[in-house]
Amino acid sequence: MLRSLKPLGAWLARRAENVLVLMLGAMFAVFLVQIVFRYVFNLPIGWTHEISVLLWLWLVLFGAAFVTRESDEIRFDIIYGAVGPRARRVMAVVTAVPLIVLYTISLPAMADYVSFMKVERTAYLKLPFNWVYSIYIAFAVAAIVRYLWLCTQALRGKAPEAFDPTKAGSGV
């Protein structure tokens, strides 16, 4: 069954990357509009800043939740790469358990906060703040699922991949 879901997962991962690219493109376009209006027309406009900040928030959290691979996460590679598979498994569990607990504890409070923020609106576009902050709920749920998976894999004996400096790149 997992094999039949793999193509669907790959397709969804590519669509998440597409969404991230669209958000980055929109943020860049709005940034250019902001520059033109401010420095060419001498007419600063606030909605462009608001959209840029909103898109930046969504870019970071959406990207961390749905695009960033486990191997792309920041870790102490010098230590991580120097230890064996068993130590990497222990590190994975020691990292995953507190993160699962913290995200799980914060989730109800954040859901309440996001729900409460429907009464407040952004300054220029008048968007409800619960729309703005709703991405955190998706991020927290995705983080819980990711770290549950990683912890389960480590407990079952599958160590995370060792850092290979020959495969490291600039991301280009």
mmCIF file of C-alpha atoms in Angstrom:
data_model
loop_
_atom_site.group_PDB
_atom_site.id
_atom_site.type_symbol
_atom_site.label_atom_id
_atom_site.label_comp_id
_atom_site.label_asym_id
_atom_site.label_seq_id
_atom_site.Cartn_x
_atom_site.Cartn_y
_atom_site.Cartn_z
ATOM 1 C CA MET A 1 0.000 0.000 0.000
ATOM 2 C CA LEU A 2 2.836 2.411 0.818
ATOM 3 C CA ARG A 3 4.288 1.891 -2.652
ATOM 4 C CA SER A 4 1.029 3.018 -4.235
ATOM 5 C CA LEU A 5 1.066 6.181 -2.116
ATOM 6 C CA LYS A 6 4.653 7.088 -3.036
ATOM 7 C CA PRO A 7 3.798 8.622 -6.459
ATOM 8 C CA LEU A 8 0.991 10.617 -4.851
ATOM 9 C CA GLY A 9 3.386 11.867 -2.162
ATOM 10 C CA ALA A 10 5.957 12.854 -4.794
ATOM 11 C CA TRP A 11 3.276 14.677 -6.785
ATOM 12 C CA LEU A 12 2.079 16.526 -3.658
ATOM 13 C CA ALA A 13 5.681 17.461 -2.793
ATOM 14 C CA ARG A 14 6.151 18.981 -6.261
ATOM 15 C CA ARG A 15 2.887 20.923 -5.918
ATOM 16 C CA ALA A 16 4.015 22.244 -2.515
ATOM 17 C CA GLU A 17 7.245 23.426 -4.151
ATOM 18 C CA ASN A 18 5.154 25.081 -6.884
ATOM 19 C CA VAL A 19 3.095 26.913 -4.267
ATOM 20 C CA LEU A 20 6.292 28.062 -2.550
ATOM 21 C CA VAL A 21 7.688 29.345 -5.856
ATOM 22 C CA LEU A 22 4.453 31.228 -6.566
ATOM 23 C CA MET A 23 4.546 32.836 -3.123
ATOM 24 C CA LEU A 24 8.186 33.857 -3.586
ATOM 25 C CA GLY A 25 7.425 35.262 -7.043
ATOM 26 C CA ALA A 26 4.457 37.210 -5.708
ATOM 27 C CA MET A 27 6.528 38.555 -2.830
ATOM 28 C CA PHE A 28 9.248 39.689 -5.245
ATOM 29 C CA ALA A 29 6.706 41.333 -7.581
ATOM 30 C CA VAL A 30 5.057 43.192 -4.694
ATOM 31 C CA PHE A 31 8.489 44.248 -3.452
ATOM 32 C CA LEU A 32 9.276 45.703 -6.886
ATOM 33 C CA VAL A 33 5.934 47.545 -6.917
ATOM 34 C CA GLN A 34 6.798 48.963 -3.500
ATOM 35 C CA ILE A 35 10.178 50.214 -4.752
ATOM 36 C CA VAL A 36 8.693 51.806 -7.884
ATOM 37 C CA PHE A 37 5.937 53.574 -5.988
ATOM 38 C CA ARG A 38 8.266 54.806 -3.252
ATOM 39 C CA TYR A 39 11.288 55.918 -5.271
ATOM 40 C CA VAL A 40 9.889 56.658 -8.740
ATOM 41 C CA PHE A 41 6.485 58.134 -7.887
ATOM 42 C CA ASN A 42 7.438 59.307 -4.374
ATOM 43 C CA LEU A 43 4.222 57.695 -3.162
ATOM 44 C CA PRO A 44 4.832 55.131 -0.399
ATOM 45 C CA ILE A 45 2.077 52.527 -0.221
ATOM 46 C CA GLY A 46 1.516 50.336 2.814
ATOM 47 C CA TRP A 47 -0.334 47.400 1.315
ATOM 48 C CA THR A 48 2.811 46.198 -0.440
ATOM 49 C CA HIS A 49 4.679 45.961 2.842
ATOM 50 C CA GLU A 50 1.757 44.134 4.400
ATOM 51 C CA ILE A 51 1.646 41.577 1.584
ATOM 52 C CA SER A 52 5.440 41.113 1.730
ATOM 53 C CA VAL A 53 5.349 40.392 5.463
ATOM 54 C CA LEU A 54 2.362 38.070 5.101
ATOM 55 C CA LEU A 55 4.001 36.157 2.264
ATOM 56 C CA TRP A 56 7.294 35.931 4.163
ATOM 57 C CA LEU A 57 5.518 34.409 7.167
ATOM 58 C CA TRP A 58 3.693 31.934 4.963
ATOM 59 C CA LEU A 59 6.842 31.142 2.929
ATOM 60 C CA VAL A 60 8.855 30.227 5.992
ATOM 61 C CA LEU A 61 6.212 28.153 7.775
ATOM 62 C CA PHE A 62 4.718 26.537 4.654
ATOM 63 C CA GLY A 63 8.196 25.702 3.395
ATOM 64 C CA ALA A 64 9.272 24.254 6.736
ATOM 65 C CA ALA A 65 6.082 22.206 6.972
ATOM 66 C CA PHE A 66 5.716 20.851 3.447
ATOM 67 C CA VAL A 67 8.873 21.398 1.379
ATOM 68 C CA THR A 68 11.974 21.097 3.569
ATOM 69 C CA ARG A 69 13.268 17.539 3.689
ATOM 70 C CA GLU A 70 14.601 16.000 6.875
ATOM 71 C CA SER A 71 18.090 15.967 5.397
ATOM 72 C CA ASP A 72 17.860 19.745 4.801
ATOM 73 C CA GLU A 73 17.273 20.561 8.447
ATOM 74 C CA ILE A 74 20.005 22.260 10.417
ATOM 75 C CA ARG A 75 22.040 20.042 12.694
ATOM 76 C CA PHE A 76 25.535 19.844 14.073
ATOM 77 C CA ASP A 77 26.935 18.033 11.035
ATOM 78 C CA ILE A 78 30.437 17.795 12.437
ATOM 79 C CA ILE A 79 29.133 15.743 15.369
ATOM 80 C CA TYR A 80 26.311 14.042 13.488
ATOM 81 C CA GLY A 81 28.594 12.859 10.700
ATOM 82 C CA ALA A 82 31.258 11.602 13.110
ATOM 83 C CA VAL A 83 29.004 9.167 14.967
ATOM 84 C CA GLY A 84 27.631 5.824 13.905
ATOM 85 C CA PRO A 85 24.069 4.827 13.031
ATOM 86 C CA ARG A 86 23.156 3.894 16.612
ATOM 87 C CA ALA A 87 24.196 7.296 17.968
ATOM 88 C CA ARG A 88 22.301 9.017 15.122
ATOM 89 C CA ARG A 89 19.202 7.033 16.089
ATOM 90 C CA VAL A 90 19.601 8.135 19.716
ATOM 91 C CA MET A 91 20.069 11.745 18.573
ATOM 92 C CA ALA A 92 16.936 11.489 16.432
ATOM 93 C CA VAL A 93 14.856 10.251 19.377
ATOM 94 C CA VAL A 94 16.371 12.769 21.824
ATOM 95 C CA THR A 95 15.514 15.552 19.379
ATOM 96 C CA ALA A 96 12.106 14.282 18.262
ATOM 97 C CA VAL A 97 10.523 13.587 21.651
ATOM 98 C CA PRO A 98 10.848 17.113 23.113
ATOM 99 C CA LEU A 99 9.751 18.675 19.817
ATOM 100 C CA ILE A 100 6.675 16.444 19.642
ATOM 101 C CA VAL A 101 5.819 17.302 23.244
ATOM 102 C CA LEU A 102 6.359 21.055 22.796
ATOM 103 C CA TYR A 103 4.411 21.326 19.536
ATOM 104 C CA THR A 104 1.606 19.189 20.955
ATOM 105 C CA ILE A 105 1.398 21.309 24.116
ATOM 106 C CA SER A 106 1.436 24.562 22.129
ATOM 107 C CA LEU A 107 -1.132 23.459 19.547
ATOM 108 C CA PRO A 108 -4.360 23.976 21.574
ATOM 109 C CA ALA A 109 -3.226 27.381 22.830
ATOM 110 C CA MET A 110 -2.205 28.464 19.350
ATOM 111 C CA ALA A 111 -5.495 27.214 17.887
ATOM 112 C CA ASP A 112 -7.337 29.294 20.494
ATOM 113 C CA TYR A 113 -5.178 32.319 19.660
ATOM 114 C CA VAL A 114 -5.704 31.941 15.909
ATOM 115 C CA SER A 115 -9.441 31.562 16.459
ATOM 116 C CA PHE A 116 -9.506 34.618 18.736
ATOM 117 C CA MET A 117 -7.639 36.741 16.182
ATOM 118 C CA LYS A 118 -10.590 36.663 13.773
ATOM 119 C CA VAL A 119 -11.738 39.875 15.468
ATOM 120 C CA GLU A 120 -8.563 41.762 14.464
ATOM 121 C CA ARG A 121 -7.749 42.818 10.915
ATOM 122 C CA THR A 122 -4.597 43.884 9.121
ATOM 123 C CA ALA A 123 -4.075 47.615 8.680
ATOM 124 C CA TYR A 124 -4.295 48.010 4.904
ATOM 125 C CA LEU A 125 -5.934 44.951 3.378
ATOM 126 C CA LYS A 126 -8.281 44.341 6.315
ATOM 127 C CA LEU A 127 -7.558 40.613 6.283
ATOM 128 C CA PRO A 128 -8.610 38.795 9.442
ATOM 129 C CA PHE A 129 -5.532 37.902 11.465
ATOM 130 C CA ASN A 130 -6.764 34.344 11.894
ATOM 131 C CA TRP A 131 -6.098 33.915 8.145
ATOM 132 C CA VAL A 132 -2.619 35.333 8.596
ATOM 133 C CA TYR A 133 -1.697 33.088 11.539
ATOM 134 C CA SER A 134 -3.519 29.936 10.407
ATOM 135 C CA ILE A 135 -0.364 28.686 8.697
ATOM 136 C CA TYR A 136 1.149 28.051 12.131
ATOM 137 C CA ILE A 137 -1.493 25.390 12.820
ATOM 138 C CA ALA A 138 -0.575 23.571 9.595
ATOM 139 C CA PHE A 139 3.126 23.957 10.424
ATOM 140 C CA ALA A 140 2.733 22.584 13.962
ATOM 141 C CA VAL A 141 0.663 19.595 12.815
ATOM 142 C CA ALA A 142 3.165 18.848 10.032
ATOM 143 C CA ALA A 143 6.055 19.111 12.511
ATOM 144 C CA ILE A 144 4.340 16.731 14.935
ATOM 145 C CA VAL A 145 3.709 14.207 12.154
ATOM 146 C CA ARG A 146 7.267 14.559 10.803
ATOM 147 C CA TYR A 147 8.921 14.053 14.190
ATOM 148 C CA LEU A 148 6.584 11.184 15.097
ATOM 149 C CA TRP A 149 7.652 9.507 11.859
ATOM 150 C CA LEU A 150 11.352 10.169 12.469
ATOM 151 C CA CYS A 151 11.125 8.973 16.077
ATOM 152 C CA THR A 152 9.260 5.823 15.032
ATOM 153 C CA GLN A 153 11.823 5.108 12.328
ATOM 154 C CA ALA A 154 14.695 5.580 14.792
ATOM 155 C CA LEU A 155 13.046 3.346 17.398
ATOM 156 C CA ARG A 156 12.519 0.656 14.755
ATOM 157 C CA GLY A 157 16.243 0.675 14.021
ATOM 158 C CA LYS A 158 16.462 2.877 10.924
ATOM 159 C CA ALA A 159 19.086 5.544 11.522
ATOM 160 C CA PRO A 160 18.841 8.907 9.787
ATOM 161 C CA GLU A 161 21.299 9.260 6.936
ATOM 162 C CA ALA A 162 24.800 10.338 7.830
ATOM 163 C CA PHE A 163 25.938 13.706 6.545
ATOM 164 C CA ASP A 164 27.882 13.317 3.319
ATOM 165 C CA PRO A 165 29.958 16.419 2.570
ATOM 166 C CA THR A 166 30.404 15.302 -1.037
ATOM 167 C CA LYS A 167 26.649 15.677 -1.578
ATOM 168 C CA ALA A 168 26.398 19.017 0.176
ATOM 169 C CA GLY A 169 25.788 21.921 -2.111
ATOM 170 C CA SER A 170 24.620 25.468 -2.268
ATOM 171 C CA GLY A 171 21.107 24.419 -3.173
ATOM 172 C CA VAL A 172 21.582 25.626 -6.747
#
